[in-house]
């Protein structure tokens, strides 16, 4: 996504409104629905809800991985670093790998880098990923997803798994 597209698609986070609007805080946090204060206000509207950008990244990453045909996410270098991180004792997989988000006042735009399985229809996988990510992010955060850009970086071939299998050694 280019900068001009982002500016047109997602309102600037720095132009937060007063009560009832949303605004971008320090550290990539979006405030959604800053409520009123006081005992006379309904309980559901007292206070403010903030959603960090990493929350949107994780939700989108999990939703994309749920789709059959998605083998992995991220570009070549990030997948390599992720494979090393996964092998470190105590390390856990990074569900945000291959996901970039821009969060505005009420909207978000998401970019995904995918590796698909060989033999699947890429356009169908991209369509299913887009639908699942939009549904999950909108349902969970209340933000409107204005676009989900899917980039397929690689195709996972069945023989790629054979290379990872241990080979017979020449010495006993």
Coordinates of N, CA, C and O in Angstrom, one line a residue:
X1 N 0.9 -1.2 0.0 CA 0.0 0.0 0.0 C 0.9 1.2 0.0 O 1.8 1.3 0.7
X2 N 0.6 2.2 -0.8 CA 1.3 3.4 -0.9 C 0.9 4.4 0.2 O -0.2 4.3 0.7
X3 N 1.7 5.4 0.4 CA 1.3 6.4 1.4 C 0.1 7.1 1.0 O -0.8 7.4 1.9
X4 N -0.1 7.4 -0.3 CA -1.2 8.2 -0.7 C -2.5 7.4 -0.5 O -3.5 7.9 -0.2
X5 N -2.4 6.1 -0.8 CA -3.6 5.3 -0.6 C -4.0 5.2 0.9 O -5.1 5.3 1.3
X6 N -3.0 5.1 1.8 CA -3.2 5.1 3.2 C -3.9 6.4 3.7 O -4.8 6.3 4.5
X7 N -3.4 7.5 3.2 CA -4.0 8.8 3.6 C -5.4 8.9 3.2 O -6.2 9.4 3.9
X8 N -5.7 8.4 2.0 CA -7.1 8.5 1.5 C -8.0 7.5 2.2 O -9.2 7.7 2.5
X9 N -7.5 6.3 2.5 CA -8.3 5.2 3.1 C -8.5 5.3 4.6 O -9.6 5.0 5.1
X10 N -7.5 5.7 5.3 CA -7.6 5.7 6.7 C -7.4 7.1 7.2 O -6.4 7.7 7.0
X11 N -8.4 7.7 7.9 CA -8.2 9.0 8.4 C -7.0 9.1 9.3 O -6.7 8.2 10.0
X12 N -6.4 10.3 9.3 CA -5.3 10.6 10.1 C -5.5 10.3 11.6 O -6.6 10.8 12.1
X13 N -4.6 9.6 12.2 CA -4.9 9.2 13.6 C -4.6 10.4 14.6 O -5.1 10.4 15.7
X14 N -4.0 11.4 14.1 CA -3.7 12.6 15.0 C -4.8 13.6 15.1 O -4.7 14.5 15.8
X15 N -5.9 13.4 14.4 CA -6.9 14.4 14.4 C -8.1 13.9 15.2 O -9.2 13.9 14.9
X16 N -7.7 13.3 16.4 CA -8.7 12.8 17.3 C -9.8 13.8 17.7 O -9.5 15.0 17.8
X17 N -11.0 13.4 17.9 CA -12.0 14.2 18.3 C -12.2 14.2 19.8 O -11.5 13.4 20.5
X18 N -13.1 15.0 20.3 CA -13.3 15.0 21.7 C -14.2 13.8 22.1 O -14.0 12.7 21.6
X19 N -15.1 13.9 23.0 CA -15.9 12.8 23.5 C -16.7 12.2 22.4 O -17.2 12.8 21.5
X20 N -16.6 10.8 22.3 CA -17.3 10.1 21.3 C -16.5 9.7 20.1 O -16.8 8.9 19.4
X21 N -15.3 10.4 19.9 CA -14.5 10.0 18.8 C -13.4 9.0 19.2 O -13.4 8.5 20.3
X22 N -12.5 8.8 18.3 CA -11.4 8.0 18.6 C -10.1 8.7 18.3 O -10.1 9.6 17.5
X23 N -9.0 8.4 19.0 CA -7.8 9.0 18.7 C -6.6 8.1 18.9 O -6.7 7.2 19.7
X24 N -5.5 8.4 18.3 CA -4.3 7.6 18.4 C -3.5 8.1 19.6 O -3.2 9.2 19.7
X25 N -3.2 7.2 20.4 CA -2.3 7.5 21.6 C -0.9 7.2 21.3 O -0.5 6.7 20.3
X26 N -0.1 7.4 22.3 CA 1.4 7.1 22.2 C 1.5 5.5 22.1 O 0.8 4.8 22.7
X27 N 2.5 5.1 21.4 CA 2.8 3.7 21.3 C 1.9 2.9 20.4 O 1.7 1.7 20.6
X28 N 1.2 3.5 19.5 CA 0.3 2.7 18.5 C -0.9 2.2 19.2 O -1.3 1.1 18.9
X29 N -1.6 3.0 20.0 CA -2.9 2.6 20.6 C -3.9 3.5 20.1 O -3.8 4.7 20.1
X30 N -5.1 2.9 19.6 CA -6.2 3.7 19.2 C -7.3 3.7 20.2 O -7.6 2.7 20.7
X31 N -7.8 4.9 20.6 CA -8.8 5.0 21.6 C -10.1 4.9 20.8 O -10.4 5.7 20.0
X32 N -11.0 4.0 21.2 CA -12.2 3.8 20.6 C -13.3 4.1 21.6 O -13.4 3.5 22.6
X33 N -14.2 5.1 21.2 CA -15.3 5.4 22.1 C -14.9 6.0 23.4 O -15.2 5.3 24.4
X34 N -14.3 7.1 23.4 CA -14.0 7.7 24.7 C -15.4 8.1 25.4 O -16.1 9.0 24.8
X35 N -15.7 7.5 26.5 CA -17.0 7.7 27.1 C -17.0 8.9 28.1 O -16.0 9.5 28.4
X36 N -18.2 9.2 28.6 CA -18.3 10.2 29.5 C -18.0 9.7 30.9 O -18.0 8.5 31.1
X37 N -17.8 10.6 31.9 CA -17.6 10.1 33.2 C -18.7 10.6 34.1 O -19.4 11.6 33.8
X38 N -18.8 10.0 35.3 CA -19.8 10.5 36.2 C -20.8 9.4 36.6 O -21.1 8.5 35.8
X39 N -21.3 9.4 37.8 CA -22.2 8.4 38.3 C -23.6 8.4 37.6 O -24.3 7.4 37.5
X40 N -23.9 9.5 36.9 CA -25.2 9.6 36.3 C -25.2 8.9 34.9 O -26.3 8.7 34.3
X41 N -24.0 8.6 34.4 CA -23.9 8.0 33.0 C -24.1 6.5 33.1 O -23.9 5.9 34.2
X42 N -24.7 5.9 32.1 CA -24.8 4.4 32.1 C -23.5 3.7 32.2 O -22.5 4.2 31.8
X43 N -23.5 2.6 32.9 CA -22.2 1.9 33.2 C -21.4 1.6 31.9 O -20.2 1.6 31.9
X44 N -22.1 1.2 30.9 CA -21.4 0.8 29.6 C -20.6 2.0 29.0 O -19.7 1.8 28.2
X45 N -21.0 3.2 29.3 CA -20.3 4.4 28.6 C -19.3 5.1 29.5 O -18.8 6.1 29.1
X46 N -19.1 4.6 30.7 CA -18.2 5.2 31.6 C -16.8 4.8 31.3 O -16.4 3.6 31.4
X47 N -15.9 5.7 30.9 CA -14.5 5.4 30.6 C -14.2 5.3 29.1 O -15.0 5.6 28.3
X48 N -13.1 4.8 28.8 CA -12.5 4.8 27.5 C -12.0 3.4 27.1 O -11.4 2.8 28.0
X49 N -12.1 3.0 25.9 CA -11.5 1.7 25.4 C -10.4 2.0 24.5 O -10.6 2.8 23.5
X50 N -9.2 1.5 24.7 CA -8.1 1.6 23.8 C -7.7 0.3 23.2 O -7.6 -0.7 23.9
X51 N -7.4 0.3 21.9 CA -6.9 -0.9 21.2 C -5.6 -0.6 20.6 O -5.4 0.2 19.8
X52 N -4.6 -1.4 21.0 CA -3.2 -1.3 20.5 C -3.2 -1.9 19.1 O -3.9 -2.8 18.8
X53 N -2.3 -1.3 18.3 CA -2.1 -1.8 16.9 C -1.7 -3.3 16.9 O -2.1 -4.0 16.0
X54 N -1.0 -3.7 17.9 CA -0.6 -5.1 17.9 C -1.7 -6.1 18.1 O -1.7 -7.2 17.7
X55 N -2.8 -5.6 18.7 CA -4.0 -6.4 18.8 C -4.6 -6.6 17.5 O -5.0 -7.8 17.1
X56 N -4.7 -5.6 16.6 CA -5.2 -5.8 15.3 C -4.3 -6.7 14.5 O -4.8 -7.6 13.7
X57 N -3.0 -6.6 14.6 CA -2.0 -7.4 13.9 C -2.3 -8.9 14.3 O -2.3 -9.8 13.4
X58 N -2.4 -9.2 15.6 CA -2.6 -10.6 16.0 C -3.9 -11.1 15.5 O -4.0 -12.3 15.1
X59 N -5.0 -10.4 15.6 CA -6.3 -10.8 15.2 C -6.3 -11.2 13.7 O -6.7 -12.2 13.2
X60 N -5.7 -10.3 12.9 CA -5.6 -10.5 11.4 C -4.7 -11.7 11.1 O -5.0 -12.5 10.2
X61 N -3.6 -11.8 11.8 CA -2.7 -13.0 11.6 C -3.4 -14.3 11.9 O -3.3 -15.3 11.1
X62 N -4.1 -14.4 13.0 CA -4.8 -15.6 13.4 C -5.9 -15.9 12.4 O -6.1 -17.1 12.0
X63 N -6.6 -14.9 12.0 CA -7.7 -15.1 11.0 C -7.2 -15.6 9.7 O -7.8 -16.4 9.0
X64 N -6.1 -15.0 9.2 CA -5.5 -15.4 7.9 C -5.0 -16.9 8.0 O -5.2 -17.6 7.0
X65 N -4.4 -17.3 9.1 CA -3.9 -18.6 9.2 C -5.0 -19.7 9.3 O -4.7 -20.9 9.1
X66 N -6.2 -19.3 9.6 CA -7.3 -20.3 9.7 C -7.8 -20.8 8.3 O -8.5 -21.8 8.3
X67 N -7.4 -20.1 7.3 CA -7.9 -20.5 5.9 C -7.1 -21.6 5.3 O -5.9 -21.5 5.3
X68 N -7.8 -22.7 4.9 CA -7.1 -23.8 4.2 C -6.4 -23.2 3.0 O -6.9 -22.4 2.2
X69 N -5.1 -23.7 2.8 CA -4.4 -23.3 1.6 C -3.3 -22.3 2.0 O -2.4 -22.0 1.2
X70 N -3.4 -21.6 3.2 CA -2.4 -20.7 3.7 C -1.3 -21.6 4.4 O -1.6 -22.2 5.4
X71 N -0.1 -21.7 3.9 CA 0.9 -22.5 4.5 C 1.7 -21.7 5.6 O 1.9 -22.2 6.6
X72 N 2.0 -20.5 5.3 CA 2.8 -19.6 6.2 C 2.5 -18.2 5.8 O 1.9 -17.9 4.8
X73 N 3.1 -17.3 6.6 CA 3.0 -15.9 6.4 C 4.3 -15.2 6.5 O 5.2 -15.6 7.3
X74 N 4.5 -14.1 5.8 CA 5.7 -13.3 5.9 C 6.6 -13.5 4.6 O 6.4 -14.5 3.9
X75 N 7.5 -12.6 4.4 CA 8.5 -12.7 3.4 C 9.6 -13.7 3.7 O 9.6 -14.3 4.8
X76 N 10.5 -13.9 2.8 CA 11.5 -14.9 3.0 C 12.4 -14.7 4.2 O 12.6 -15.6 5.0
X77 N 12.8 -13.5 4.4 CA 13.7 -13.2 5.6 C 12.9 -13.3 6.9 O 13.4 -13.9 7.9
X78 N 11.7 -12.8 6.9 CA 10.9 -12.9 8.2 C 10.6 -14.4 8.5 O 10.5 -14.8 9.7
X79 N 10.3 -15.2 7.5 CA 10.1 -16.6 7.7 C 11.3 -17.3 8.2 O 11.2 -18.2 9.1
X80 N 12.5 -17.0 7.7 CA 13.7 -17.6 8.2 C 14.0 -17.2 9.6 O 14.3 -18.1 10.4
X81 N 13.8 -15.9 10.0 CA 14.0 -15.5 11.4 C 13.0 -16.2 12.2 O 13.3 -16.6 13.4
X82 N 11.8 -16.3 11.8 CA 10.7 -16.9 12.5 C 11.0 -18.4 12.8 O 10.7 -18.9 13.9
X83 N 11.6 -19.1 11.8 CA 11.9 -20.5 12.0 C 13.0 -20.7 13.0 O 12.9 -21.6 13.8
X84 N 14.0 -19.8 13.1 CA 15.0 -19.8 14.1 C 14.4 -19.5 15.4 O 14.7 -20.2 16.4
X85 N 13.5 -18.5 15.5 CA 12.9 -18.2 16.8 C 12.0 -19.3 17.3 O 12.0 -19.6 18.5
X86 N 11.3 -20.0 16.4 CA 10.5 -21.2 16.8 C 11.3 -22.3 17.4 O 10.8 -23.1 18.2
X87 N 12.5 -22.5 17.0 CA 13.4 -23.6 17.5 C 14.1 -23.2 18.8 O 14.6 -24.1 19.5
X88 N 14.1 -22.0 19.2 CA 14.7 -21.6 20.5 C 13.8 -22.1 21.6 O 12.6 -21.9 21.6
X89 N 14.4 -22.8 22.6 CA 13.5 -23.2 23.7 C 12.8 -22.1 24.4 O 13.4 -21.0 24.7
X90 N 11.5 -22.3 24.6 CA 10.7 -21.2 25.2 C 10.2 -20.2 24.3 O 9.4 -19.4 24.6
X91 N 10.6 -20.3 23.0 CA 10.1 -19.3 22.0 C 8.7 -19.8 21.6 O 8.4 -20.9 21.6
X92 N 8.0 -18.8 21.1 CA 6.6 -19.1 20.6 C 6.4 -18.5 19.3 O 7.1 -17.5 19.0
X93 N 5.6 -19.0 18.5 CA 5.4 -18.5 17.1 C 4.9 -17.1 17.2 O 4.1 -16.7 18.0
X94 N 5.3 -16.3 16.2 CA 4.9 -14.9 16.0 C 3.7 -14.9 15.1 O 3.8 -15.0 13.9
X95 N 2.5 -14.7 15.7 CA 1.3 -14.7 14.8 C 1.1 -13.5 14.0 O 0.4 -13.4 13.1
X96 N 1.9 -12.5 14.3 CA 1.9 -11.2 13.6 C 2.8 -11.2 12.4 O 2.8 -10.2 11.7
X97 N 3.6 -12.2 12.2 CA 4.5 -12.2 11.1 C 3.8 -12.2 9.8 O 2.8 -12.9 9.5
X98 N 4.2 -11.3 8.9 CA 3.5 -11.1 7.6 C 2.3 -10.2 7.6 O 1.6 -10.1 6.6
X99 N 2.1 -9.5 8.7 CA 0.9 -8.6 8.9 C 1.4 -7.2 9.2 O 2.2 -7.0 10.1
X100 N 0.9 -6.2 8.4 CA 1.1 -4.8 8.7 C -0.2 -4.1 8.7 O -1.1 -4.4 7.9
X101 N -0.4 -3.2 9.7 CA -1.7 -2.5 9.8 C -1.4 -1.0 9.9 O -0.4 -0.6 10.4
X102 N -2.4 -0.3 9.5 CA -2.5 1.1 9.7 C -3.9 1.4 10.4 O -4.9 1.0 9.8
X103 N -3.8 1.9 11.6 CA -5.1 2.2 12.3 C -5.3 3.6 12.4 O -4.5 4.4 12.9
X104 N -6.5 4.0 12.0 CA -6.9 5.4 12.1 C -7.9 5.6 13.2 O -8.0 4.9 14.1
X105 N -8.8 6.6 13.0 CA -9.7 7.0 14.1 C -10.8 5.9 14.2 O -11.1 5.5 15.3
X106 N -11.4 5.5 13.1 CA -12.5 4.5 13.1 C -12.2 3.4 12.2 O -13.0 2.5 12.0
X107 N -11.1 3.5 11.4 CA -10.9 2.5 10.4 C -9.5 1.9 10.4 O -8.6 2.5 11.1
X108 N -9.3 0.8 9.8 CA -8.0 0.2 9.7 C -7.8 -0.4 8.3 O -8.7 -0.7 7.6
X109 N -6.5 -0.4 7.8 CA -6.1 -1.0 6.6 C -5.1 -2.1 6.9 O -4.2 -1.8 7.8
X110 N -5.1 -3.2 6.3 CA -4.3 -4.3 6.6 C -3.6 -4.8 5.4 O -4.2 -5.0 4.3
X111 N -2.3 -5.1 5.5 CA -1.5 -5.8 4.4 C -1.0 -7.1 4.9 O -0.5 -7.2 6.0
X112 N -1.2 -8.1 4.1 CA -0.8 -9.5 4.4 C 0.1 -10.1 3.4 O -0.1 -9.9 2.2
X113 N 1.2 -10.7 3.9 CA 2.1 -11.5 3.0 C 1.9 -12.9 3.3 O 2.1 -13.4 4.4
X114 N 1.6 -13.7 2.2 CA 1.2 -15.1 2.4 C 2.1 -16.0 1.6 O 2.7 -15.7 0.5
X115 N 2.2 -17.3 2.1 CA 2.8 -18.4 1.3 C 1.6 -19.4 1.2 O 1.1 -19.8 2.2
X116 N 1.3 -19.7 0.0 CA 0.1 -20.6 -0.2 C 0.6 -22.0 -0.6 O 1.7 -22.2 -1.1
X117 N -0.2 -23.0 -0.4 CA 0.1 -24.4 -0.7 C 0.0 -24.5 -2.2 O -0.9 -23.9 -2.9
X118 N 0.8 -25.4 -2.8 CA 0.8 -25.6 -4.2 C -0.5 -26.3 -4.6 O -1.0 -27.2 -3.9
X119 N -1.1 -25.9 -5.6 CA -2.4 -26.6 -6.1 C -3.6 -25.9 -5.7 O -4.7 -26.2 -6.3
X120 N -3.6 -24.9 -4.8 CA -4.8 -24.2 -4.5 C -5.0 -23.0 -5.4 O -4.0 -22.5 -6.0
X121 N -6.2 -22.6 -5.6 CA -6.5 -21.4 -6.4 C -6.1 -20.2 -5.6 O -6.8 -19.9 -4.6
X122 N -5.1 -19.5 -6.0 CA -4.6 -18.3 -5.2 C -5.7 -17.3 -5.1 O -5.9 -16.7 -4.0
X123 N -6.5 -17.0 -6.1 CA -7.5 -16.0 -6.0 C -8.6 -16.4 -5.0 O -9.1 -15.5 -4.3
X124 N -8.9 -17.7 -4.9 CA -9.9 -18.2 -4.0 C -9.3 -18.0 -2.5 O -10.1 -17.6 -1.6
X125 N -8.1 -18.4 -2.3 CA -7.5 -18.3 -1.0 C -7.4 -16.8 -0.6 O -7.8 -16.5 0.5
X126 N -7.0 -16.0 -1.5 CA -7.0 -14.5 -1.2 C -8.4 -14.0 -0.8 O -8.5 -13.2 0.2
X127 N -9.4 -14.4 -1.5 CA -10.7 -14.0 -1.3 C -11.2 -14.5 0.1 O -11.7 -13.7 0.9
X128 N -10.9 -15.7 0.4 CA -11.3 -16.3 1.7 C -10.6 -15.6 2.9 O -11.1 -15.4 3.9
X129 N -9.3 -15.4 2.7 CA -8.5 -14.7 3.7 C -9.0 -13.3 3.9 O -9.2 -12.9 5.1
X130 N -9.3 -12.6 2.9 CA -9.8 -11.2 3.0 C -11.1 -11.2 3.8 O -11.3 -10.4 4.7
X131 N -12.0 -12.1 3.4 CA -13.3 -12.2 4.1 C -13.2 -12.5 5.6 O -13.8 -11.9 6.5
X132 N -12.3 -13.5 5.9 CA -12.2 -13.9 7.3 C -11.5 -12.9 8.1 O -11.9 -12.6 9.3
X133 N -10.5 -12.2 7.6 CA -9.8 -11.2 8.3 C -10.7 -10.0 8.6 O -10.8 -9.5 9.7
X134 N -11.4 -9.6 7.6 CA -12.4 -8.4 7.8 C -13.4 -8.8 8.9 O -13.6 -8.0 9.8
X135 N -14.0 -10.0 8.8 CA -15.0 -10.3 9.8 C -14.4 -10.4 11.2 O -15.0 -9.9 12.1
X136 N -13.2 -11.0 11.3 CA -12.6 -11.1 12.7 C -12.3 -9.8 13.2 O -12.5 -9.5 14.4
X137 N -11.6 -8.9 12.5 CA -11.2 -7.6 13.0 C -12.4 -6.7 13.3 O -12.4 -6.1 14.4
X138 N -13.4 -6.7 12.4 CA -14.5 -5.8 12.7 C -15.3 -6.3 13.8 O -15.8 -5.5 14.7
X139 N -15.5 -7.6 14.0 CA -16.3 -8.2 15.1 C -15.6 -8.0 16.4 O -16.2 -7.6 17.4
X140 N -14.3 -8.1 16.4 CA -13.5 -8.1 17.7 C -13.2 -6.7 18.1 O -13.3 -6.4 19.3
X141 N -12.8 -5.8 17.2 CA -12.4 -4.5 17.6 C -13.4 -3.4 17.4 O -13.3 -2.3 18.0
X142 N -14.4 -3.6 16.5 CA -15.3 -2.5 16.2 C -14.8 -1.5 15.2 O -15.5 -0.6 14.8
X143 N -13.6 -1.7 14.7 CA -13.0 -0.8 13.7 C -13.5 -1.3 12.3 O -13.7 -2.5 12.1
X144 N -13.7 -0.3 11.4 CA -14.1 -0.7 10.0 C -12.8 -1.0 9.2 O -11.9 -0.2 9.2
X145 N -12.8 -2.1 8.6 CA -11.7 -2.5 7.8 C -11.9 -2.0 6.3 O -12.8 -2.4 5.7
X146 N -11.1 -1.0 5.9 CA -11.4 -0.4 4.6 C -10.7 -1.2 3.5 O -11.2 -1.1 2.3
X147 N -9.6 -1.9 3.8 CA -9.0 -2.7 2.8 C -8.1 -3.8 3.4 O -7.5 -3.5 4.5
X148 N -8.0 -4.9 2.7 CA -7.0 -6.0 3.1 C -6.3 -6.3 1.8 O -6.9 -6.9 0.9
X149 N -5.0 -5.9 1.7 CA -4.2 -6.2 0.6 C -3.4 -7.5 0.8 O -2.7 -7.6 1.8
X150 N -3.6 -8.4 -0.1 CA -2.9 -9.7 0.0 C -1.8 -9.8 -1.0 O -2.1 -9.6 -2.2
X151 N -0.6 -10.2 -0.5 CA 0.5 -10.4 -1.4 C 0.9 -11.8 -1.2 O 1.2 -12.2 -0.1
X152 N 1.0 -12.6 -2.3 CA 1.4 -14.0 -2.2 C 2.9 -14.0 -2.6 O 3.3 -13.7 -3.8
X153 N 3.8 -14.2 -1.6 CA 5.2 -14.2 -1.8 C 5.8 -15.5 -2.3 O 6.9 -15.5 -2.9
X154 N 5.2 -16.6 -2.0 CA 5.8 -17.9 -2.4 C 4.7 -19.0 -2.4 O 3.6 -18.7 -1.9
X155 N 5.0 -20.1 -3.0 CA 4.2 -21.3 -3.1 C 4.9 -22.4 -2.4 O 6.1 -22.7 -2.8
X156 N 4.3 -23.0 -1.5 CA 4.9 -24.2 -0.8 C 4.7 -25.4 -1.6 O 3.5 -25.8 -1.8
X157 N 5.8 -26.0 -2.0 CA 5.7 -27.3 -2.8 C 5.8 -28.5 -1.9 O 6.5 -28.4 -0.9
X158 N 5.2 -29.6 -2.3 CA 5.2 -30.8 -1.5 C 6.7 -31.3 -1.2 O 7.0 -31.8 -0.2
X159 N 7.5 -31.1 -2.2 CA 8.9 -31.6 -2.1 C 9.7 -30.7 -1.1 O 10.8 -31.1 -0.7
X160 N 9.2 -29.5 -0.8 CA 9.9 -28.7 0.2 C 9.9 -29.4 1.6 O 10.9 -29.2 2.3
X161 N 8.9 -30.2 1.9 CA 8.9 -30.9 3.2 C 9.9 -32.0 3.2 O 10.5 -32.3 4.2
X162 N 10.2 -32.6 2.0 CA 11.2 -33.7 1.9 C 12.6 -33.2 2.2 O 13.4 -33.9 2.7
X163 N 12.9 -32.0 1.8 CA 14.2 -31.4 2.1 C 14.5 -31.3 3.6 O 15.6 -31.4 4.1
X164 N 13.4 -31.1 4.4 CA 13.6 -30.9 5.8 C 13.8 -32.2 6.5 O 14.2 -32.3 7.6
X165 N 13.4 -33.4 5.8 CA 13.6 -34.7 6.5 C 15.0 -35.0 6.6 O 15.8 -34.7 5.7
X166 N 15.4 -35.7 7.6 CA 16.8 -36.0 7.8 C 17.3 -37.0 6.7 O 16.6 -37.9 6.3
X167 N 18.5 -36.8 6.2 CA 19.0 -37.6 5.1 C 19.9 -38.7 5.8 O 20.4 -38.5 6.9
X168 N 20.1 -39.7 5.0 CA 21.0 -40.8 5.5 C 22.4 -40.4 5.6 O 22.9 -39.7 4.7
X169 N 23.0 -40.7 6.7 CA 24.4 -40.3 6.9 C 25.4 -41.3 6.2 O 25.0 -42.4 6.1
X170 N 26.6 -40.8 5.9 CA 27.5 -41.7 5.2 C 28.4 -42.4 6.2 O 29.0 -43.5 5.9
X171 N 28.4 -42.0 7.4 CA 29.2 -42.7 8.4 C 28.3 -43.2 9.5 O 27.3 -42.6 9.9
X172 N 28.8 -44.3 10.2 CA 28.0 -44.9 11.2 C 28.5 -44.5 12.6 O 29.6 -44.1 12.8

